[in-house]
mmCIF file of C-alpha atoms in Angstrom:
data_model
loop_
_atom_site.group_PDB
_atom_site.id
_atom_site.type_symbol
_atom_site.label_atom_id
_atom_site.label_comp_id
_atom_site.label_asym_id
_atom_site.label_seq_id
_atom_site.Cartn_x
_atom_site.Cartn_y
_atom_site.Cartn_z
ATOM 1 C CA UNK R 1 -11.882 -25.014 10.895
ATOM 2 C CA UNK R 2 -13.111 -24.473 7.467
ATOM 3 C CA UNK R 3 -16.699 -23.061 9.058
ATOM 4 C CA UNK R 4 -14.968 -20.350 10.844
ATOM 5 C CA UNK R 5 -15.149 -17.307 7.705
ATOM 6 C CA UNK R 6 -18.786 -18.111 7.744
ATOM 7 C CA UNK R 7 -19.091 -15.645 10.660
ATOM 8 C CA UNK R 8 -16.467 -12.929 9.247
ATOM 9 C CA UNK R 9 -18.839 -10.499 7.675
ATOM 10 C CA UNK R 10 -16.807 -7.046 9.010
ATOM 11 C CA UNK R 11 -19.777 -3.934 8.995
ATOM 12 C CA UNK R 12 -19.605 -0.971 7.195
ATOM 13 C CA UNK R 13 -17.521 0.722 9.900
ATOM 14 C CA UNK R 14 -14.719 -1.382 8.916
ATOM 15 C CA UNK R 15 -14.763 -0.480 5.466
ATOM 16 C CA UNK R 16 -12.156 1.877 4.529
ATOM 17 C CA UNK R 17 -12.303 4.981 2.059
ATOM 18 C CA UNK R 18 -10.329 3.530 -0.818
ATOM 19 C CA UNK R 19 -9.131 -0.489 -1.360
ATOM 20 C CA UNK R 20 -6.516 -1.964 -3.902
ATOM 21 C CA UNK R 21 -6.880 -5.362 -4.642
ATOM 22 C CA UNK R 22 -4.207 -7.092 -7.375
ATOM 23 C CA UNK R 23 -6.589 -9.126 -9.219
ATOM 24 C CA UNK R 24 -9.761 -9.510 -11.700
ATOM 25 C CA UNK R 25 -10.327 -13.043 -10.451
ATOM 26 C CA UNK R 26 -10.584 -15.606 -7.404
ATOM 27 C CA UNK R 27 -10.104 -14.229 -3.935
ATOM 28 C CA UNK R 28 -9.553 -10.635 -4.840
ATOM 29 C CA UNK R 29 -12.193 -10.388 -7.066
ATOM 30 C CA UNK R 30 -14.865 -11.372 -4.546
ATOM 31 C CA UNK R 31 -13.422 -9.536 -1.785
ATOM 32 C CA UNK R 32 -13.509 -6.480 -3.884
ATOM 33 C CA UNK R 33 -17.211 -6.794 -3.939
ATOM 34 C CA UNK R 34 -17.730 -7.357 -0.255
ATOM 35 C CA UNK R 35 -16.375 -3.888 -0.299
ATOM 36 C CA UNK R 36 -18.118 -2.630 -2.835
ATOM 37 C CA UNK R 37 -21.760 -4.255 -1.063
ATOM 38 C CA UNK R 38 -20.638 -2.642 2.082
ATOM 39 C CA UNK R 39 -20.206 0.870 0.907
ATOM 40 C CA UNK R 40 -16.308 1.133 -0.100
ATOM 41 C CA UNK R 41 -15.956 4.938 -1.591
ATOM 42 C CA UNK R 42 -13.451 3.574 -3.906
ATOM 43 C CA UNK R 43 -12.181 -0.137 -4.877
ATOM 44 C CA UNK R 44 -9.241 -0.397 -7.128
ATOM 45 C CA UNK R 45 -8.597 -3.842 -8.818
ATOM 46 C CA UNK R 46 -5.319 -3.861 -10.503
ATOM 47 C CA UNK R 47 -5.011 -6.372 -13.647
ATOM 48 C CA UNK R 48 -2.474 -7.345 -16.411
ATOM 49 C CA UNK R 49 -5.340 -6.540 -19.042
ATOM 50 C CA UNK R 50 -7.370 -3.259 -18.266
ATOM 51 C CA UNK R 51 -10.809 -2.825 -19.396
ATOM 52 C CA UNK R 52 -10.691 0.975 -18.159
ATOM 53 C CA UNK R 53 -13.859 1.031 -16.007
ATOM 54 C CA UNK R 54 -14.417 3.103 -13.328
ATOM 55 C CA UNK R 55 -17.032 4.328 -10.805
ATOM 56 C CA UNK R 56 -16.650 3.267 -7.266
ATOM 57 C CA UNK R 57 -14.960 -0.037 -8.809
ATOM 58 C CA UNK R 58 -12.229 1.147 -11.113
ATOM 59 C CA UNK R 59 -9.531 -1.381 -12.850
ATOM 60 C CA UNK R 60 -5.817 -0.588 -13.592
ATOM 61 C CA UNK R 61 -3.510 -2.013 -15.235
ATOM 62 C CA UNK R 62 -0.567 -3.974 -13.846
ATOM 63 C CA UNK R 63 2.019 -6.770 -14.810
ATOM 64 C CA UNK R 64 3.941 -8.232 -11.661
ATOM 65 C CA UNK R 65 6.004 -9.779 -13.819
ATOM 66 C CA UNK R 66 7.152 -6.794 -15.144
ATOM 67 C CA UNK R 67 9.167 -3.950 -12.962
ATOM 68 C CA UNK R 68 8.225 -1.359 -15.379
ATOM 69 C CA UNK R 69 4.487 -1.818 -14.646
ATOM 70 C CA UNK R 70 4.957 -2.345 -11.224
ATOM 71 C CA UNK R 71 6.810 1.517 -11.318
ATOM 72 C CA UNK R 72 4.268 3.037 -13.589
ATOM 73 C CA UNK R 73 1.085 1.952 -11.104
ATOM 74 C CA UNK R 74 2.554 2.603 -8.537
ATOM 75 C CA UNK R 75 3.163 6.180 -10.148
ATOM 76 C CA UNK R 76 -0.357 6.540 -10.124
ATOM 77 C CA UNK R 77 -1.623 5.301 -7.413
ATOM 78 C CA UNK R 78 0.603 7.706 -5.488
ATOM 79 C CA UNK R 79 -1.616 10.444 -6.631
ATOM 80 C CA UNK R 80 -4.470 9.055 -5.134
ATOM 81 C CA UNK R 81 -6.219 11.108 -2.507
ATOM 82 C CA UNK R 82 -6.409 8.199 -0.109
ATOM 83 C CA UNK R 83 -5.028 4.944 0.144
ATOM 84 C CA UNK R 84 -6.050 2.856 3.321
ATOM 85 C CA UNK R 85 -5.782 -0.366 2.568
ATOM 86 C CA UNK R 86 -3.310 -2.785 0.024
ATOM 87 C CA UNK R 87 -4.639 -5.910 -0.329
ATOM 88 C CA UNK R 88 -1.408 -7.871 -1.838
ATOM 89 C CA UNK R 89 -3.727 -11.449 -3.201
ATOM 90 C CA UNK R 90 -1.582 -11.607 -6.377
ATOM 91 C CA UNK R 91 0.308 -14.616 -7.660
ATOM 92 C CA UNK R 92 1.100 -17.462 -9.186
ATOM 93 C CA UNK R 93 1.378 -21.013 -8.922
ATOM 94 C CA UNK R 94 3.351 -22.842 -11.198
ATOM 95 C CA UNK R 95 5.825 -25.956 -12.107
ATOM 96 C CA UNK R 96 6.768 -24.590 -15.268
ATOM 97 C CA UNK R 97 10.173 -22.885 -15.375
ATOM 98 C CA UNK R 98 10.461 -19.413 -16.409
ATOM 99 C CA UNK R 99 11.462 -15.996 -15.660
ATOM 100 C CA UNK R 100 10.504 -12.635 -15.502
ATOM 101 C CA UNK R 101 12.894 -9.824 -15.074
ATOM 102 C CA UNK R 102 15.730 -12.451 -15.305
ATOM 103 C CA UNK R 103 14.470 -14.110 -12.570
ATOM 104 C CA UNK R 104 12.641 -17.197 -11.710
ATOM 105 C CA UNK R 105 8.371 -16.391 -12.613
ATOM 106 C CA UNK R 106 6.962 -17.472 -9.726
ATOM 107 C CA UNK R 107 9.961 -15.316 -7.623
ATOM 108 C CA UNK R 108 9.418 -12.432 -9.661
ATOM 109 C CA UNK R 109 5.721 -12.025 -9.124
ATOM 110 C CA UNK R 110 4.897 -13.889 -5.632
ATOM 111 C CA UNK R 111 7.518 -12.207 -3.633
ATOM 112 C CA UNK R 112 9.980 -9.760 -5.605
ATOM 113 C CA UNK R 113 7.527 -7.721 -7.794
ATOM 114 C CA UNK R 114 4.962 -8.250 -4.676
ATOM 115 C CA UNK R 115 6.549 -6.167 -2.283
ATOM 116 C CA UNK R 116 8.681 -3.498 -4.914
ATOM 117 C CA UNK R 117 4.756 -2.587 -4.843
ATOM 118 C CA UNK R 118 4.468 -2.458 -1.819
ATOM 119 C CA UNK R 119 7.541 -0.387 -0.717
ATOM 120 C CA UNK R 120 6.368 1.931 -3.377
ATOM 121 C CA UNK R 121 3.146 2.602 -1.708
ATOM 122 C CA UNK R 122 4.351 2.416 2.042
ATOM 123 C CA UNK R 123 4.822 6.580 1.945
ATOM 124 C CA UNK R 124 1.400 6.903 0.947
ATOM 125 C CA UNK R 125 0.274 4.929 3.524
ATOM 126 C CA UNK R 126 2.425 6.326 6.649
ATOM 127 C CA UNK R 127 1.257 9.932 5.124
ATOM 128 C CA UNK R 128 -2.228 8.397 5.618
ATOM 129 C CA UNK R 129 -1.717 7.267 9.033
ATOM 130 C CA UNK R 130 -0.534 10.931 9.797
ATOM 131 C CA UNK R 131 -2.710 12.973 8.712
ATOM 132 C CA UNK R 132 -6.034 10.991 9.349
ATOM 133 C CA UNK R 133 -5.712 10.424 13.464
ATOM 134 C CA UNK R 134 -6.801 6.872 13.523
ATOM 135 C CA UNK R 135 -6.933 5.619 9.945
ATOM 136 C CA UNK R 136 -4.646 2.683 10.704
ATOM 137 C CA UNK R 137 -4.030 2.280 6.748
ATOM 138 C CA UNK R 138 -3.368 -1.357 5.746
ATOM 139 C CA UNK R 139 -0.689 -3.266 3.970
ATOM 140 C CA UNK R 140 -2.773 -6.998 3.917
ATOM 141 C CA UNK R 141 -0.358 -9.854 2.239
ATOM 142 C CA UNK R 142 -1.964 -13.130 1.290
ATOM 143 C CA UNK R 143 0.039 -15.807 1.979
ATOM 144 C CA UNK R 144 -0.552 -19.519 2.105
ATOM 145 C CA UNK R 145 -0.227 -22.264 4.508
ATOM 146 C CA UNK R 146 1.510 -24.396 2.282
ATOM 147 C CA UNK R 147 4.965 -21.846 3.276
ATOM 148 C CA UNK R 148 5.215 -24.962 6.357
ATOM 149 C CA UNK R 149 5.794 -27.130 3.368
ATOM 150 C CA UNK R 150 9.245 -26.298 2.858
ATOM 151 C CA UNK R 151 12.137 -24.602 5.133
ATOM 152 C CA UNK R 152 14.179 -22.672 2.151
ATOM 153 C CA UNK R 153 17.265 -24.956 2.301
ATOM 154 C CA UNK R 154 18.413 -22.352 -0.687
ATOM 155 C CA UNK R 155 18.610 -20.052 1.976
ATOM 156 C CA UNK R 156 21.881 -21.176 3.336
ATOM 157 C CA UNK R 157 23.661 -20.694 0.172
ATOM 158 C CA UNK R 158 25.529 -17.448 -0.792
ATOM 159 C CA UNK R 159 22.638 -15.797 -2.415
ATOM 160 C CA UNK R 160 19.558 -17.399 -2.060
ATOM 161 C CA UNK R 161 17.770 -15.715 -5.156
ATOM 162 C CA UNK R 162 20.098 -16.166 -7.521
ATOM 163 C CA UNK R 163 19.930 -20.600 -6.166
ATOM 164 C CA UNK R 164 16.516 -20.008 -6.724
ATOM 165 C CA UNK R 165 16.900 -18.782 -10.095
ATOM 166 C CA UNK R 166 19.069 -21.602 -11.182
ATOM 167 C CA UNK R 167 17.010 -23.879 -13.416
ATOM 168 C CA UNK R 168 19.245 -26.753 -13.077
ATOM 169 C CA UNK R 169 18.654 -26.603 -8.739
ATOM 170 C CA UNK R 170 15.200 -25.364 -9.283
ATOM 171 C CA UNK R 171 12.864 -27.817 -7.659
ATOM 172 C CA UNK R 172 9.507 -26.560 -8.919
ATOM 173 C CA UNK R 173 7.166 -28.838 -7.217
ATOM 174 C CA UNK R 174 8.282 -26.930 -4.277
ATOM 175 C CA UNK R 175 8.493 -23.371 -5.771
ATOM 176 C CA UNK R 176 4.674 -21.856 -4.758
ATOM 177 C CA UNK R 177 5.591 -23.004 -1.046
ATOM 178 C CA UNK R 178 9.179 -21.223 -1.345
ATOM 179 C CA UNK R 179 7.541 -18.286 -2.582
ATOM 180 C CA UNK R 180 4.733 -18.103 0.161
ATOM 181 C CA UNK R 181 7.902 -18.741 2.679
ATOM 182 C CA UNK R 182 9.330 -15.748 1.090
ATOM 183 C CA UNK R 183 6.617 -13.847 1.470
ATOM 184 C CA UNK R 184 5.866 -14.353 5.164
ATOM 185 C CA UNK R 185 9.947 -13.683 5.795
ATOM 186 C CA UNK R 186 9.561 -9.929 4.169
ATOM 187 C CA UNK R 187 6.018 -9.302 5.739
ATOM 188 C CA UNK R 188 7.604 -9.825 8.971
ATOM 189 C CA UNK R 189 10.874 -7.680 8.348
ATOM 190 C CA UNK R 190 8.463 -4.932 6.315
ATOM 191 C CA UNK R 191 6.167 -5.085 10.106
ATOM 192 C CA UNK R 192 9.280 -4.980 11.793
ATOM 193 C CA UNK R 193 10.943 -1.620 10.177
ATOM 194 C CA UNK R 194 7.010 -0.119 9.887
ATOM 195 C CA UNK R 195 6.697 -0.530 13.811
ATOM 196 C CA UNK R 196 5.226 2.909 15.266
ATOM 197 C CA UNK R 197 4.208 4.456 11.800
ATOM 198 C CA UNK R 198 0.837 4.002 11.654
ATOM 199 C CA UNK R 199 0.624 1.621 9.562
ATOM 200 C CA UNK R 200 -0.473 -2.393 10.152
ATOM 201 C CA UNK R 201 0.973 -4.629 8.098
ATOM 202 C CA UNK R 202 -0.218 -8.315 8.846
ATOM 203 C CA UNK R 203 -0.355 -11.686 6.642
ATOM 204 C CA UNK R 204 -3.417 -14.093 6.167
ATOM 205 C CA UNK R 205 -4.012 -17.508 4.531
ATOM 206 C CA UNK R 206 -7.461 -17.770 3.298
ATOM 207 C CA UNK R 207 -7.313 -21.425 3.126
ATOM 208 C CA UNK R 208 -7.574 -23.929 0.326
ATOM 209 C CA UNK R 209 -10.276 -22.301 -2.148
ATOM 210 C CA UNK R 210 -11.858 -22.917 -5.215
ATOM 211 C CA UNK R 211 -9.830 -20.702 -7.666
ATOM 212 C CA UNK R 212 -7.812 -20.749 -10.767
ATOM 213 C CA UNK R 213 -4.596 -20.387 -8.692
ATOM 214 C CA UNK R 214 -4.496 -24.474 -8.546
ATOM 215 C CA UNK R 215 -5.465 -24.522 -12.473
ATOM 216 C CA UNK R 216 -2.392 -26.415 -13.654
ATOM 217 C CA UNK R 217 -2.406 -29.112 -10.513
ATOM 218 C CA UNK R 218 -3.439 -32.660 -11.553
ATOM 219 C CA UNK R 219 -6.379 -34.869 -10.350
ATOM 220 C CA UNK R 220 -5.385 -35.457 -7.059
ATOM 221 C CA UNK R 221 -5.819 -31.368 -6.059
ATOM 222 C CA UNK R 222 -9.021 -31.670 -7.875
ATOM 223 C CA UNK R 223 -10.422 -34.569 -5.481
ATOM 224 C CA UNK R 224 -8.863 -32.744 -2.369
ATOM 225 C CA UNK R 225 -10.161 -29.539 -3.030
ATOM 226 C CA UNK R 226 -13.835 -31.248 -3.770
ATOM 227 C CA UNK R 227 -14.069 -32.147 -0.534
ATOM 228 C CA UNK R 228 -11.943 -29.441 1.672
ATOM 229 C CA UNK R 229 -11.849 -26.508 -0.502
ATOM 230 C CA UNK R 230 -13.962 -23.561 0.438
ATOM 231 C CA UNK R 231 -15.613 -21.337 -2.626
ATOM 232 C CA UNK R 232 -13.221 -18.201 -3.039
ATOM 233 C CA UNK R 233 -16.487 -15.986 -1.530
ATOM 234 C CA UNK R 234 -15.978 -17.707 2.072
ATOM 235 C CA UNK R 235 -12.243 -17.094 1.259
ATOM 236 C CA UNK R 236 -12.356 -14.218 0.265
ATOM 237 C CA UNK R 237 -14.281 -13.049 3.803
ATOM 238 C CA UNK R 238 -10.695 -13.687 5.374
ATOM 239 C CA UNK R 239 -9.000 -10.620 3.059
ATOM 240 C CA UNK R 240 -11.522 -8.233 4.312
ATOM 241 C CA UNK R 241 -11.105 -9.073 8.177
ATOM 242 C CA UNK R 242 -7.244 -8.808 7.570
ATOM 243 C CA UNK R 243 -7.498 -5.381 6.339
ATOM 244 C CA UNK R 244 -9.982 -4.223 9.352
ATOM 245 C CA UNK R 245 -8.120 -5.900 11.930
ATOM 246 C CA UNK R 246 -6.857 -3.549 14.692
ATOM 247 C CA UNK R 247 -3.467 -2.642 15.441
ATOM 248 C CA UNK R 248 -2.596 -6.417 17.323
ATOM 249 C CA UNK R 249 -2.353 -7.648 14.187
ATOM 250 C CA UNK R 250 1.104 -6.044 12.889
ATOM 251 C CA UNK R 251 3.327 -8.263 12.045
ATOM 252 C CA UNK R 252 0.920 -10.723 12.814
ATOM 253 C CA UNK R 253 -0.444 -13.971 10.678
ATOM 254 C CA UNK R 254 -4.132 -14.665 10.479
ATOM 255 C CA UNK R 255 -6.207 -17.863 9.736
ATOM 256 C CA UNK R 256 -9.985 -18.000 9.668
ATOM 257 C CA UNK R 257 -10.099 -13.929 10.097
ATOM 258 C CA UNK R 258 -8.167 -13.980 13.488
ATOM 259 C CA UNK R 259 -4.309 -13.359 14.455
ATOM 260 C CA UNK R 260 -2.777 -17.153 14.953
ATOM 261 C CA UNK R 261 0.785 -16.918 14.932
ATOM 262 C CA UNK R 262 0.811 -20.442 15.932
ATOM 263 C CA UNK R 263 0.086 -20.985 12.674
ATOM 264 C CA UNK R 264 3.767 -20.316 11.214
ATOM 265 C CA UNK R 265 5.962 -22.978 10.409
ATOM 266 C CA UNK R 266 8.386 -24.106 13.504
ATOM 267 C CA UNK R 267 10.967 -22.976 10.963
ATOM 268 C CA UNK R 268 9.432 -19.416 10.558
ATOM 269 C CA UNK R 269 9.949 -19.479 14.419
ATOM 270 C CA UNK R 270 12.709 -21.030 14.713
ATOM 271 C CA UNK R 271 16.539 -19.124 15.152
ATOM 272 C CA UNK R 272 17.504 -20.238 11.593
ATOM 273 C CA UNK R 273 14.195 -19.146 10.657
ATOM 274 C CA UNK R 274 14.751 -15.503 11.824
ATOM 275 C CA UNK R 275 18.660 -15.473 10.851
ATOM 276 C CA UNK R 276 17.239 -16.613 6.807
ATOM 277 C CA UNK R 277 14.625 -13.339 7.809
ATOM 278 C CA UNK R 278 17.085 -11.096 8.101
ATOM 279 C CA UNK R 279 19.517 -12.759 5.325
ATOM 280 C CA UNK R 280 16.349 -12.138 2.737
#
């Protein structure tokens, strides 16, 4: 129900010391000032074009679509006194083909570059988790419900990335939904081979929002998302509850602030759906 985030408004006790959000705009952008208005020490929104501020909001610079950014962040953030929460809202939606680090854009940056991040900053996090009993540090992925939309026939072939890549087989009106099915295949393996560290790693959609993400759909997203869409603060409510939830969310997907695993595709849950996991 689209009303639902109206009551997730986590308290200060949720809040941990130090955030990361991916983004200057849309979803990330607003959640990083829930945490600000409830008393964050430290919010950290990483962007392709840095304006250097700092305080307890500081920006950094980062290019998913580029591995050597992705490395020299996470360089940095390494050194960071505390980490407790990654908030992975990043990415792209596009029909246009491209690439990025000689493969396809949306690839590169939704799922690839995505979780190299990640598995960069998974030490810092499990050295979080030991040191500070109860922490529970935070590795939140934003995915999308639209990953039901498709069931990765690519998959199936010999290397599915490389099919993916191919510009001739590319079907790019399907390509955000492959890459949000990507992404809720390696946040479950990533939950799976973090189980007992410490550390909860869980997925969320935030439903369909009013954000730039759908800038290059036509008029027909426009007139669906006048009616349904929520604005990207109500969405954005959904990123902070992810990264508060308790430890029955690893592994877990959430809708409307609260673990729903019923709300994977039948293909997520289905044997070819955990054999194309494990293949990825």
């Amino acid at each position: 129900m689209l009303s639902e985030p109206e009551r997730i408004i986590p308290t200060l006790s949720h809040i941990p010391n130090i955030t990361y959000l991916p983004t200057n705009v849309g979803l990330g952008l607003e959640a990083a000032r829930h945490f600000v208005r409830l008393h964050a020490a430290r919010v950290i929104l990483a962007v392709r074009n840095s304006t250097g501020r700092h305080g307890v909001c500081e920006v950094w610079e980062v290019d998913l679509a580029s591995y050597e950014s992705v490395k020299a962040f996470a360089a940095r953030a390494v050194k960071l006194p505390r980490l407790d929460v990654l908030m992975a809202s990043a990415g792209i939606a596009t029909t246009r083909y491209s690439t990025a680090e000689g493969h396809e854009r949306s690839i590169t940056v939704n799922a690839i570059s995505t979780f190299f991040l990640a598995l960069l900053l998974v030490p810092i996090l499990k050295t979080m988790a030991q040191q500070h009993q109860g922490a529970n540090p935070h590795l939140s992925v934003v995915t999308s419900e639209v990953h039901v939309w498709t069931d990765l026939p690519e998959w199936k072939t010999d290397n599915t990335v490389t099919t993916l890549d191919d510009e001739t087989k590319a079907n790019m009106n399907m390509r955000y939904p492959a890459s949000k099915l990507l992404q809720v295949f390696l946040t479950c393996e990533l939950a799976s081979r973090l189980e007992g560290s410490g550390v909860v790693v869980n997925m969320l959609q935030p439903g369909m929002c009013h954000s730039q993400l759908t800038r290059e759909d036509g008029w027909m997203t426009a007139i669906l998302k006048l009616f349904l869409a929520r604005s990207t603060e109500v969405g954005s409510r959904t990123l902070v509850a992810a990264s508060s939830a308790g430890p029955e969310s690893h592994g877990a997907y959430m809708r409307d602030g609260v673990v729903d695993n019923d709300g994977l595709s039948s293909f997520v849950r289905s044997e070819d759906g955990e054999a194309a996991q494990k293949k990825l």
